[in-house]
Coordinates of C-alpha atoms in Angstrom, one line a residue:
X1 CA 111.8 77.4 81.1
X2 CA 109.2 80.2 81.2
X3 CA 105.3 79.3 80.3
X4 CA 103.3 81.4 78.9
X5 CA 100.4 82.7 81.9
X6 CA 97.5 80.8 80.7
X7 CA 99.1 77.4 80.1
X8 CA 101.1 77.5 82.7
X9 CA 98.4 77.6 85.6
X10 CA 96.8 75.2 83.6
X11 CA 100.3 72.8 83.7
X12 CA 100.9 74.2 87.3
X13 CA 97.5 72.8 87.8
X14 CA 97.8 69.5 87.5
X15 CA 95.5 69.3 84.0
X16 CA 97.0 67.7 81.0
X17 CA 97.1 68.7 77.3
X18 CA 94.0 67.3 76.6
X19 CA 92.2 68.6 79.6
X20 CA 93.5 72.2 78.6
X21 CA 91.8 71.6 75.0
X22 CA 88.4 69.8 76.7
X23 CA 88.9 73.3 79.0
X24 CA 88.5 75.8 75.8
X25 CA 85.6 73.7 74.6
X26 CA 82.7 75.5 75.1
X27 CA 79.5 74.6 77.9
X28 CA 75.9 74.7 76.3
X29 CA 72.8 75.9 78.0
X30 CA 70.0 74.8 75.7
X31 CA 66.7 76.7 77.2
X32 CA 63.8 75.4 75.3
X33 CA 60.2 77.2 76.3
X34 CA 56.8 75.2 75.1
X35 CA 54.4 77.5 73.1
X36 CA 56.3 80.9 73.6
X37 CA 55.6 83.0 70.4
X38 CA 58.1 85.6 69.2
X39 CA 55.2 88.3 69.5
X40 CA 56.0 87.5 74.0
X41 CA 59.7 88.5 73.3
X42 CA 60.0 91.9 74.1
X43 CA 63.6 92.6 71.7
X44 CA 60.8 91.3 68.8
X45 CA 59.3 94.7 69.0
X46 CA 55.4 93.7 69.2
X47 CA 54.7 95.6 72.5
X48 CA 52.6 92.7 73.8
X49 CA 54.5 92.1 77.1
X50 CA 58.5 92.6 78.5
X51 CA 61.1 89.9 78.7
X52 CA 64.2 92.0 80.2
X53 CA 66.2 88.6 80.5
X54 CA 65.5 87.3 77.6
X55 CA 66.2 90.5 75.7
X56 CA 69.3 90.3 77.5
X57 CA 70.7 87.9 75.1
X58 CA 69.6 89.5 72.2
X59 CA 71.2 92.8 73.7
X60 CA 74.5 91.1 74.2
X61 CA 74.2 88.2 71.0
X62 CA 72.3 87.6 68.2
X63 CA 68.7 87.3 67.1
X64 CA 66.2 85.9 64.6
X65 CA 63.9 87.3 62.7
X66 CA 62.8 84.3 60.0
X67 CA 63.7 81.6 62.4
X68 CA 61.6 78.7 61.9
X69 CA 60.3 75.0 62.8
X70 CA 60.0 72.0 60.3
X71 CA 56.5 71.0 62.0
X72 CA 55.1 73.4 64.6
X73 CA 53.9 70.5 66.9
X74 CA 55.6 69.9 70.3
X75 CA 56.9 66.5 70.4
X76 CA 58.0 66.0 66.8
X77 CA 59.5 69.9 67.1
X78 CA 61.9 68.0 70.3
X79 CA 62.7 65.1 68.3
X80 CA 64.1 67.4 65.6
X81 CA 66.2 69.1 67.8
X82 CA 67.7 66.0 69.2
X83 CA 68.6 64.2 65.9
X84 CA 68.5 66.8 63.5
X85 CA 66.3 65.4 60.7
X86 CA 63.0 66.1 59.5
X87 CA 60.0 63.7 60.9
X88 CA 59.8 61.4 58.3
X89 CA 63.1 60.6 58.7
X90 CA 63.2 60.3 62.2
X91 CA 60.0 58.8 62.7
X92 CA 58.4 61.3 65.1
X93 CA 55.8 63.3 63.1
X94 CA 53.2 63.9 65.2
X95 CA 52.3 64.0 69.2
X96 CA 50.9 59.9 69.1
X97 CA 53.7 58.1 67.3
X98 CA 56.6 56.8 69.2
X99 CA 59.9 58.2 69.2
X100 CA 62.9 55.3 68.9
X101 CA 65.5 56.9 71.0
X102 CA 68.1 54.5 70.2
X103 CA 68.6 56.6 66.9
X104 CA 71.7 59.1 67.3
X105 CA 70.9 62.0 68.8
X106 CA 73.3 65.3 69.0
X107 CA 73.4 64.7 72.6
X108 CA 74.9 61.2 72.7
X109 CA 77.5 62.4 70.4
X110 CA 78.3 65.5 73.0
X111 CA 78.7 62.5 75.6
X112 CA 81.1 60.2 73.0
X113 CA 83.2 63.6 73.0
X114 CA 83.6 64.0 76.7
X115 CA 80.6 66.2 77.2
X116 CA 78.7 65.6 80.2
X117 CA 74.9 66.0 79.6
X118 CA 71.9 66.6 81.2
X119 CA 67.8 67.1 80.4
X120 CA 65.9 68.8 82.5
X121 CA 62.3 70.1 81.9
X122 CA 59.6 68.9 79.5
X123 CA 60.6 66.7 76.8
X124 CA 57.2 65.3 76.0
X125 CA 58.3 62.0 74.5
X126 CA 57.6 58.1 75.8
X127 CA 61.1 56.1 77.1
X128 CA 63.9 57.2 79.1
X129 CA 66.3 59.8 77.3
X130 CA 69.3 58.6 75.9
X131 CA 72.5 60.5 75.7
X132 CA 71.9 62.2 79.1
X133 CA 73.8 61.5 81.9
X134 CA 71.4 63.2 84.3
X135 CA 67.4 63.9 83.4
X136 CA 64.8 65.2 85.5
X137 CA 61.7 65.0 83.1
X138 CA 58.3 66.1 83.2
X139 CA 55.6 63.5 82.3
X140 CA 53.6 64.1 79.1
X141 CA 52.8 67.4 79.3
X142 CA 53.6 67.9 82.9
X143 CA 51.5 70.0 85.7
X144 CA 51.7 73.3 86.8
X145 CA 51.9 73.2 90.5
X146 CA 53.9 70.9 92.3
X147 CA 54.3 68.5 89.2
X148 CA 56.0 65.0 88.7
X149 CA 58.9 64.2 87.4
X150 CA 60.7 61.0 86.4
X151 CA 64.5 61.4 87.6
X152 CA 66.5 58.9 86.3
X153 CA 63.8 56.9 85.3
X154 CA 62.6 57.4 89.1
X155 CA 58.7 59.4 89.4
X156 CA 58.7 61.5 91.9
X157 CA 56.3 64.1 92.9
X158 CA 58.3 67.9 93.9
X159 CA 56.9 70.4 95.6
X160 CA 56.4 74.0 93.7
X161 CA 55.7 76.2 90.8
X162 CA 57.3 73.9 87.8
X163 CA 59.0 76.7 86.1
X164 CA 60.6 77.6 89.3
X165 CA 61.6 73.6 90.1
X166 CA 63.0 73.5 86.2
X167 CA 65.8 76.1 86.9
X168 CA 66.6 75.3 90.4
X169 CA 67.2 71.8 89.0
X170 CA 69.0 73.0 86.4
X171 CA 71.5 75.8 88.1
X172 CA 71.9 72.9 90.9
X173 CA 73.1 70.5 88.2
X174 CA 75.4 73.0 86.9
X175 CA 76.8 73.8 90.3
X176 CA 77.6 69.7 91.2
X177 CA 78.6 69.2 88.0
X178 CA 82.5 68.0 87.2
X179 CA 84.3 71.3 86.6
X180 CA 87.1 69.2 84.4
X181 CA 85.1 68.5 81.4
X182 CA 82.5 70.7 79.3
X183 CA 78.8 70.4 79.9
X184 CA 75.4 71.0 77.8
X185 CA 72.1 70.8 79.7
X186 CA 68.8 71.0 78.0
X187 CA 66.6 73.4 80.4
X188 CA 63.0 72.8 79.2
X189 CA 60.2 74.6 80.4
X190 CA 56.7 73.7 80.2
X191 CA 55.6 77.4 79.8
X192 CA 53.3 78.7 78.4
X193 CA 51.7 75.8 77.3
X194 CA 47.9 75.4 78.1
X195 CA 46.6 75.9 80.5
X196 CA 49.0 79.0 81.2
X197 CA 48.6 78.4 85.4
X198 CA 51.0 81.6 86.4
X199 CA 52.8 81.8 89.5
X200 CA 51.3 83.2 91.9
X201 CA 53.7 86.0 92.4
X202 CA 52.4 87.1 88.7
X203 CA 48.4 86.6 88.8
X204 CA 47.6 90.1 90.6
X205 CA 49.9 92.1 88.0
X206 CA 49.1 90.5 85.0
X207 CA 45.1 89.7 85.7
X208 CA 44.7 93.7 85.7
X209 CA 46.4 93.9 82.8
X210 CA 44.1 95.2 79.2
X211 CA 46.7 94.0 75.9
X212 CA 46.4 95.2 72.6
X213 CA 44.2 92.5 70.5
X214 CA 45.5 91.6 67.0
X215 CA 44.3 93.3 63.8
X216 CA 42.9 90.0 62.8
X217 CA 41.1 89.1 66.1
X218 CA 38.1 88.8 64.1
X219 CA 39.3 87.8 60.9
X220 CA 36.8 85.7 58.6
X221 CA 39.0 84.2 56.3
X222 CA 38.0 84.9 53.2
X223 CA 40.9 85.0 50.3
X224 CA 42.0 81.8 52.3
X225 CA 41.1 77.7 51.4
X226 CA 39.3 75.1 53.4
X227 CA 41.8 74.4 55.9
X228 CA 41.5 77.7 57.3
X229 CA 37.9 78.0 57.8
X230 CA 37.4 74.4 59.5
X231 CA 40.5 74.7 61.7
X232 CA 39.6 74.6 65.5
X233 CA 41.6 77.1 67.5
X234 CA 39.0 80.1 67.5
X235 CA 39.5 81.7 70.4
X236 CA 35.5 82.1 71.1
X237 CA 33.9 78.9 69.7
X238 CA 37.3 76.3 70.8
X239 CA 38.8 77.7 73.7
X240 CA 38.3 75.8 76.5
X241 CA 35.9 78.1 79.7
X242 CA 37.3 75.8 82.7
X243 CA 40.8 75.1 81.9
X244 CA 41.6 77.9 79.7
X245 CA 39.8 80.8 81.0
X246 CA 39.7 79.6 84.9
X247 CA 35.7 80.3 85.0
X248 CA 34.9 77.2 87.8
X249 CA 32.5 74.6 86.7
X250 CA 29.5 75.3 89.1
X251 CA 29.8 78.9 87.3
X252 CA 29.6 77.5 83.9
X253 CA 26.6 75.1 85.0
X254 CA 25.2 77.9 86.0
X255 CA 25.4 80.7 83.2
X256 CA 24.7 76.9 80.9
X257 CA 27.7 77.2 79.7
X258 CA 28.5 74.1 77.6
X259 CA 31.7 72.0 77.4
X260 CA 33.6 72.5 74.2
X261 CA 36.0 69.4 74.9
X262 CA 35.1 66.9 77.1
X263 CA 37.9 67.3 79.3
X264 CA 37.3 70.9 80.2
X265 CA 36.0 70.9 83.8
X266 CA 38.3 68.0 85.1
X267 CA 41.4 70.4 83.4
X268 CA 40.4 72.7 85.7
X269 CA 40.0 70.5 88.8
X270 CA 43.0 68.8 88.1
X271 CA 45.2 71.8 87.7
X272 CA 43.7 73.6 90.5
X273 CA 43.3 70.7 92.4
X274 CA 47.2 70.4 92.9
X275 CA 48.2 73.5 94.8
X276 CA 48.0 73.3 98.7
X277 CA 45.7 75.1 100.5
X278 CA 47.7 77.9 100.7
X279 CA 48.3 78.1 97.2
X280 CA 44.4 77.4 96.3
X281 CA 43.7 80.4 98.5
X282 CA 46.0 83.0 97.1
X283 CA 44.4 81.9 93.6
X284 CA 41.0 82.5 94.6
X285 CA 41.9 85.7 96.3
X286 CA 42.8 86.7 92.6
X287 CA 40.5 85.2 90.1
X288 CA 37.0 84.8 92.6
X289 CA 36.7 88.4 91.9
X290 CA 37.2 88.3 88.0
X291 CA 34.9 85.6 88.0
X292 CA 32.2 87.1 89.8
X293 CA 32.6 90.1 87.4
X294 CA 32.2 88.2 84.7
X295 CA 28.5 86.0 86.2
X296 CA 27.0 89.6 86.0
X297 CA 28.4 90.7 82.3
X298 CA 27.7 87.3 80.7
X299 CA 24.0 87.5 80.4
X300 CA 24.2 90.6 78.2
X301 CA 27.6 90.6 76.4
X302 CA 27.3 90.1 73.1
X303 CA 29.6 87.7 70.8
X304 CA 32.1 90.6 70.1
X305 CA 32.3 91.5 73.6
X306 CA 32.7 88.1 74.4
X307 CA 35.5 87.1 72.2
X308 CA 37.2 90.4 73.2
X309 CA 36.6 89.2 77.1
X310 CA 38.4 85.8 76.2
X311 CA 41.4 87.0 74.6
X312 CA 42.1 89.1 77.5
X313 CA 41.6 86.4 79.9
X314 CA 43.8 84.2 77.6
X315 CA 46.2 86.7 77.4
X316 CA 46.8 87.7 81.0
X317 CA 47.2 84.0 82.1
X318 CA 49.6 83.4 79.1
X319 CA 51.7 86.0 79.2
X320 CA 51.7 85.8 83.3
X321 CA 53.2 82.2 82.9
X322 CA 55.6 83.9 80.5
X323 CA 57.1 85.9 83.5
X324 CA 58.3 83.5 85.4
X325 CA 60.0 81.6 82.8
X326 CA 62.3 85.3 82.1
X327 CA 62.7 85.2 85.6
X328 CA 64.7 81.7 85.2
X329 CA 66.4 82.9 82.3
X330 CA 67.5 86.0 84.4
X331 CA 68.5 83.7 87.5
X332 CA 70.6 81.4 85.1
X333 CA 72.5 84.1 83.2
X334 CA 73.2 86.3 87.0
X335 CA 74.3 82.5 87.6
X336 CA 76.8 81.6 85.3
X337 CA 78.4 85.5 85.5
X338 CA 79.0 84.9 89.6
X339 CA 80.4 81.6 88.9
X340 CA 82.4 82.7 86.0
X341 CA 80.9 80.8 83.3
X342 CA 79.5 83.3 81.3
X343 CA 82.3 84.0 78.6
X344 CA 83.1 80.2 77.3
X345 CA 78.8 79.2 77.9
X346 CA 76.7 79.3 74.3
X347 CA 73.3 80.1 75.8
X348 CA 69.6 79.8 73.4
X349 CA 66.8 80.6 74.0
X350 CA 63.6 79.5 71.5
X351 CA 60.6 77.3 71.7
X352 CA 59.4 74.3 70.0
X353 CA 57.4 76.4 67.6
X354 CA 55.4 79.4 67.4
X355 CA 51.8 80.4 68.6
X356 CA 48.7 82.0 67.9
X357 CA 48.3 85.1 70.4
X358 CA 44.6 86.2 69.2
X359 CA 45.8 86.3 65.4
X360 CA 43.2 85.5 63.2
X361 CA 41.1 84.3 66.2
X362 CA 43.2 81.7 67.1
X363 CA 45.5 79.8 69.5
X364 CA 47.8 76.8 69.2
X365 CA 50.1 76.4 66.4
X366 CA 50.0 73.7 63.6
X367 CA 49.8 75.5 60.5
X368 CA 52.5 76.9 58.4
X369 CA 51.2 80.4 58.4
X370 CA 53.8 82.6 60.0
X371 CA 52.7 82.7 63.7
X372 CA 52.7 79.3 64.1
X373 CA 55.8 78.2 61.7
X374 CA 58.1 81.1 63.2
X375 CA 60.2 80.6 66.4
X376 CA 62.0 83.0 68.8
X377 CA 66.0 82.5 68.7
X378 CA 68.5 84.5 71.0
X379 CA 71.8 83.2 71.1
X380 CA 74.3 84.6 73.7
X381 CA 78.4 83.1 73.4
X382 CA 80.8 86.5 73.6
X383 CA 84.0 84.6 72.3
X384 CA 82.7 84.2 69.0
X385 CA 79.2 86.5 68.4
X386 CA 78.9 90.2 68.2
X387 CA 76.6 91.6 70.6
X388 CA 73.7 93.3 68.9
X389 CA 74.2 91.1 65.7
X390 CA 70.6 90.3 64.1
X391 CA 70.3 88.1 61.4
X392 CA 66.9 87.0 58.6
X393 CA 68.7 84.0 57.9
X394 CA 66.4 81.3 57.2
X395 CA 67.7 78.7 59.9
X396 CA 65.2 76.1 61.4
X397 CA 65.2 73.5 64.8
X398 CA 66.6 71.7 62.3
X399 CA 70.3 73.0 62.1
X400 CA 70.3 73.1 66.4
X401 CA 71.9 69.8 66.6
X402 CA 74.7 70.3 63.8
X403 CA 75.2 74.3 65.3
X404 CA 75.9 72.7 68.7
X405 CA 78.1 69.8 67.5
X406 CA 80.2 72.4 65.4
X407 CA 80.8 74.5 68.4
X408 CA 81.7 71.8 70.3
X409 CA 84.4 70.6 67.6
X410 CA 82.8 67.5 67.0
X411 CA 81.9 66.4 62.7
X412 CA 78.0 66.0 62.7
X413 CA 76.6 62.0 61.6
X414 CA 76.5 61.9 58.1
X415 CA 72.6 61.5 57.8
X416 CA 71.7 64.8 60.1
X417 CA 70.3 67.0 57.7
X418 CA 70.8 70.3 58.8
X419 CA 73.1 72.6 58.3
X420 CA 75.9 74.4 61.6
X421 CA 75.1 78.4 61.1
X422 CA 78.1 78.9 63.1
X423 CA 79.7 81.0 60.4
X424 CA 76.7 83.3 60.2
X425 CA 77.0 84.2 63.6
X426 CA 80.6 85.2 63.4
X427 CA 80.3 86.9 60.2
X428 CA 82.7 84.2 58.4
X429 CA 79.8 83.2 56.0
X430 CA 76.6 84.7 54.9
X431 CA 75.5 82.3 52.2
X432 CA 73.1 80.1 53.4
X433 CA 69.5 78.1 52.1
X434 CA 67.3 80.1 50.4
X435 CA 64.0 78.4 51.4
X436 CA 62.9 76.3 54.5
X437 CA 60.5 73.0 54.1
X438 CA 57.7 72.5 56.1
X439 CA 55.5 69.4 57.1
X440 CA 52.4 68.9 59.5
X441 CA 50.4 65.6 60.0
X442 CA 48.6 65.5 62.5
X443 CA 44.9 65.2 61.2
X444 CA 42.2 64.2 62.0
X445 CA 43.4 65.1 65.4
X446 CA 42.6 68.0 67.9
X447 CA 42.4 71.1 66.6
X448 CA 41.2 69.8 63.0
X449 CA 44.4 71.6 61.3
X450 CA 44.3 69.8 57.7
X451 CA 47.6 68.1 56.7
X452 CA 50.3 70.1 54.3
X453 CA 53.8 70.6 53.2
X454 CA 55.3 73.5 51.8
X455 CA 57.8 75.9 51.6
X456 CA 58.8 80.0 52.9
X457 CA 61.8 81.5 50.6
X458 CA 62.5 85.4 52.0
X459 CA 59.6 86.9 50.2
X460 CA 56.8 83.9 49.4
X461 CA 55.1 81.0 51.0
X462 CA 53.6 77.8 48.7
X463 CA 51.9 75.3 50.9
X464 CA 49.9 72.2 49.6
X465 CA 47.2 71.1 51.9
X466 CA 46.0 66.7 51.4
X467 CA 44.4 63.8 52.8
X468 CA 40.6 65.4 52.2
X469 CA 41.3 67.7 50.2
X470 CA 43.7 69.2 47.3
X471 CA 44.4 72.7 47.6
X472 CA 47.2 75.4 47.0
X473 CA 48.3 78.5 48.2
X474 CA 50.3 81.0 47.5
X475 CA 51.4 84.1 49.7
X476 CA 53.2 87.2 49.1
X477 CA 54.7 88.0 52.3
X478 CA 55.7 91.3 51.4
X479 CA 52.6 92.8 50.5
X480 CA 50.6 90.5 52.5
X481 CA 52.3 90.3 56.1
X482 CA 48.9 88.4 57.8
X483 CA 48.8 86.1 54.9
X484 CA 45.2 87.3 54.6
X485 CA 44.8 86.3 50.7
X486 CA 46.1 83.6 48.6
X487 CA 47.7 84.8 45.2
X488 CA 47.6 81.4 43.6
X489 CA 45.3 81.4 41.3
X490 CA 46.1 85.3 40.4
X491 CA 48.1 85.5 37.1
X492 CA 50.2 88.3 37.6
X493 CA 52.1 85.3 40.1
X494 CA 52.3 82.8 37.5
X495 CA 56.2 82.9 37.1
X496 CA 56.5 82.8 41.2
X497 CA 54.1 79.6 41.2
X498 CA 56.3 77.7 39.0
X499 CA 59.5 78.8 40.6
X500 CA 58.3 77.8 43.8
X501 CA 56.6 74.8 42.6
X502 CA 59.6 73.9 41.4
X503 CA 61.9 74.7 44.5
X504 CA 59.5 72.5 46.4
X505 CA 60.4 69.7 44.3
X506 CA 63.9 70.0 44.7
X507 CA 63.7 70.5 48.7
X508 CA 61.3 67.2 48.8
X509 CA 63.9 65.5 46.8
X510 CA 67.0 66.3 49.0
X511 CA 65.2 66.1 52.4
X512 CA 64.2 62.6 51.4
X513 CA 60.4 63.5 51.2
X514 CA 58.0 62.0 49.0
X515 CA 53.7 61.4 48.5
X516 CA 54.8 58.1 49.6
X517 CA 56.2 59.3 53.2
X518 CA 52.3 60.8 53.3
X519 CA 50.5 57.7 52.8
X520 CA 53.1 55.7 55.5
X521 CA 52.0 57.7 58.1
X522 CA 48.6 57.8 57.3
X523 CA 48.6 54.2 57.6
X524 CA 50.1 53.9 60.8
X525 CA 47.9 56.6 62.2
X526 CA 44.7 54.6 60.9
X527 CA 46.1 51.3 62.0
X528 CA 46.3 53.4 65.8
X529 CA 43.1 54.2 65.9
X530 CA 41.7 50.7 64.5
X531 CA 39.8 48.7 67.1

């Protein structure tokens, strides 16, 4: 009897008919990055900085332009990936509140299925992850230089630059993992999350770097409401001058330079305070010199010059800790082609949410204004996507979990809420939702972003800000690209406010949402903080 080639090496192999279909399954390589705004991605076409690996997969897959988050906060942002349903349905809204990881979760599904699973990297969430059969986790927000992790619910300190750790953890997990079933592993780095610590192979190049500032570096907000203009994420007035900008303590004390946040200085001496010696003194070798640049400027630069000083210093340490995690990406996609897993791996690459790079002033993330609510997506997987394809679909963290149980042949729970865009990769289907719903929080809280819903369609953006105030707005994102002015109250939008008014509606409706979900959380919040 003759076999046909490919199933009969398979046979000849020793692997049954159900380990040939598990064989055709496809491995997953999830690479979430903390922070990184689409403006850092080189194939976005802002010019701020180059990402050759990273453009890789947009070269040879597909990209995003109006990919966005549900709430652009870091921990909630994770625990919509994992279960794929808005916060107040899975009970993770903001950064305080617990997540309850016995819920289902697209992982523990993948592991039901015969996937084997792993989380490495920064998952930012209290109790050990379920639905992994391996995780190497950072705690909280993790450290810089030679960080702890909790390895199967074991803490353990590791030697080395943690974006550098992350991937060699994660390539050597893929290289000891069982070649007979399909994998997914969830590579999370901490970068660029404050306080943007580079490795020390990047400092010299990018510290002598000048970067183009925003058009609205020194915007004012007017046309905008009240959550705008008491928002705290200014780059001048909020940034931290320790942690942030790397200026030592004994500096500030003596230029009396004030603490913004209380935890400034000890940022700074913690981060610092974990390199070895040989580390500390390669740093210093770098930044004693900026800093002694900048004692003699400070007595005489004015505001403008100093804002202008600060987003370069912001920039070169944000963008430098943006290196090394495209040099990961590079390492794992040279990896999988030498080891022959490049054709039948889906690799992503996006972050938890978007971030502020000097526009309108700021930093951080939080609001729903484009910046902050958008999120880089590159998706590499040559059996089924076109390389080159680009898409202005409006998919969301939301549909991750349902996208990666689709591709892996497995029906999503009934109560996910998002949506597989499977088919719009592969050109099958290119209907799909013609608005995205938003929701933020986490107020009072740092940062002093005000609590608000709303929704972004293709052309507008309605968002309701609450709790301490009641205010509208209204944004024509085609004339209006910044969102500089709101167009609610202008009458020549009339018919677009009650359209999207109404769209609202219907999105709170089907997502489950409600004025009641508002005051829920509120209360727990309150109760929190209660003596």
């Amino acid at each position: 009897m003759k076999l046909k080639t490919g199933i009969g090496i398979l046979l000849l192999a020793g692997l049954s008919p159900g380990a040939m279909a598990q064989q055709k399954r496809p491995n997953i390589v999830y690479i979430m990055s903390d922070d990184h705004g689409y403006q850092a991605v080189s194939a976005y076409g802002y010019g701020l900085n180059h990402t050759p690996n990273i453009d890789r997969l947009a070269k040879e897959g597909a990209l995003f332009t109006q990919a966005t988050v549900t709430n652009s906060l870091c921990a909630p942002s994770r625990a919509v990936l994992l279960t794929g349903k808005h916060s107040f349905i899975n009970g993770k809204v903001d950064n305080m509140a617990r997540f309850n990881w016995d819920q289902d979760n697209f992982a523990k599904q993948l592991q039901q299925h015969g996937y084997q699973t792993a989380l490495i990297g920064k998952i930012h969430m209290d109790g050990l992850p379920q639905g992994f059969d391996y995780s190497a986790v950072l705690i909280d927000q993790g450290e810089y230089y030679n960080p702890n992790f909790i390895i199967n619910g074991q803490r353990q300190q590791v030697k080395g630059y943690v974006t550098d750790l992350t991937t060699d953890m994660t390539l050597d997990w893929i290289a000891k993992r069982d070649t007979s079933r399909p994998f997914c592993v969830l590579y999370h780095q901490k970068a660029p999350h404050r306080e943007w610590l580079p490795a020390l192979r990047h400092i010299k190049e990018y510290t002598q770097q000048t970067f183009k500032e925003p058009p609205t570096l020194f915007d004012n907000y007017a046309g905008r409401g009240t959550a705008a203009h008491t928002a705290e994420m200014n780059i001048l007035k909020h940034m931290n001058w320790a942690g942030d900008n790397k200026i030592p303590p004994a500096l500030m004390d003596e230029l009396g330079i004030q603490q913004y946040l209380s935890w400034d200085k000890a940022a700074y001496n913690n981060n610092l305070g974990r390199m070895t010696p040989e580390e500390r003194s390669t740093w210093d070798s770098v930044y004693n010199p900026i800093m002694e640049d900048f004692k003699k400027r400070y007595p005489k630069m004015t505001q403008t010059e100093l804002m202008r000083w600060r987003y370069q210093r912001y920039m070169q340490d944000y963008l430098g800790t943006v290196a090394a995690v495209d040099d990961g990406v590079g390492r794992l996609l040279d990896f999988l082609k030498q080891n022959g897993l490049d054709e039948n791996t889906i690799v992503i690459y996006t972050s938890d949410q978007g971030f502020y790079l000097g526009e309108h002033g700021w930093f951080d993330k939080r609001f729903m204004y484009e910046e902050s609510l958008r999120t880089p997506l590159l998706i590499r997987y040559p059996a089924e996507i076109p390389s080159g394809r680009r898409s202005a679909a409006l998919v969301q963290n939301l549909d991750f979990a349902p996208t990666l149980l689709d591709y892996a042949g497995i029906q999503p729970p009934q109560d996910m809420q998002g949506r597989s865009f499977r088919r719009l990769l592969n050109g099958k289907d290119t209907s799909w939702r013609d608005a995205a719903y938003y929701t933020y929080y986490e107020y009072p809280g740092i940062h002093a972003v005000k609590r608000h819903y709303g929704i972004r369609t293709d052309r507008y953006k309605l968002i309701h800000f609450y709790y301490d105030v009641n205010e509208w707005e209204l944004y024509d994102l085609q004339k209006d690209p910044h969102e500089l002015k709101s167009v609610y109250n202008d009458p020549a939008y009339a018919g677009t406010r009650k359209t999207m008014h109404k769209k609202l509606e219907q999105l709170r409706k089907q997502y489950g949402d409600s004025d009641q979900n508002d005051q829920r959380f509120l209360n727990q919040a309150l109760k929190k903080k209660a003596p």
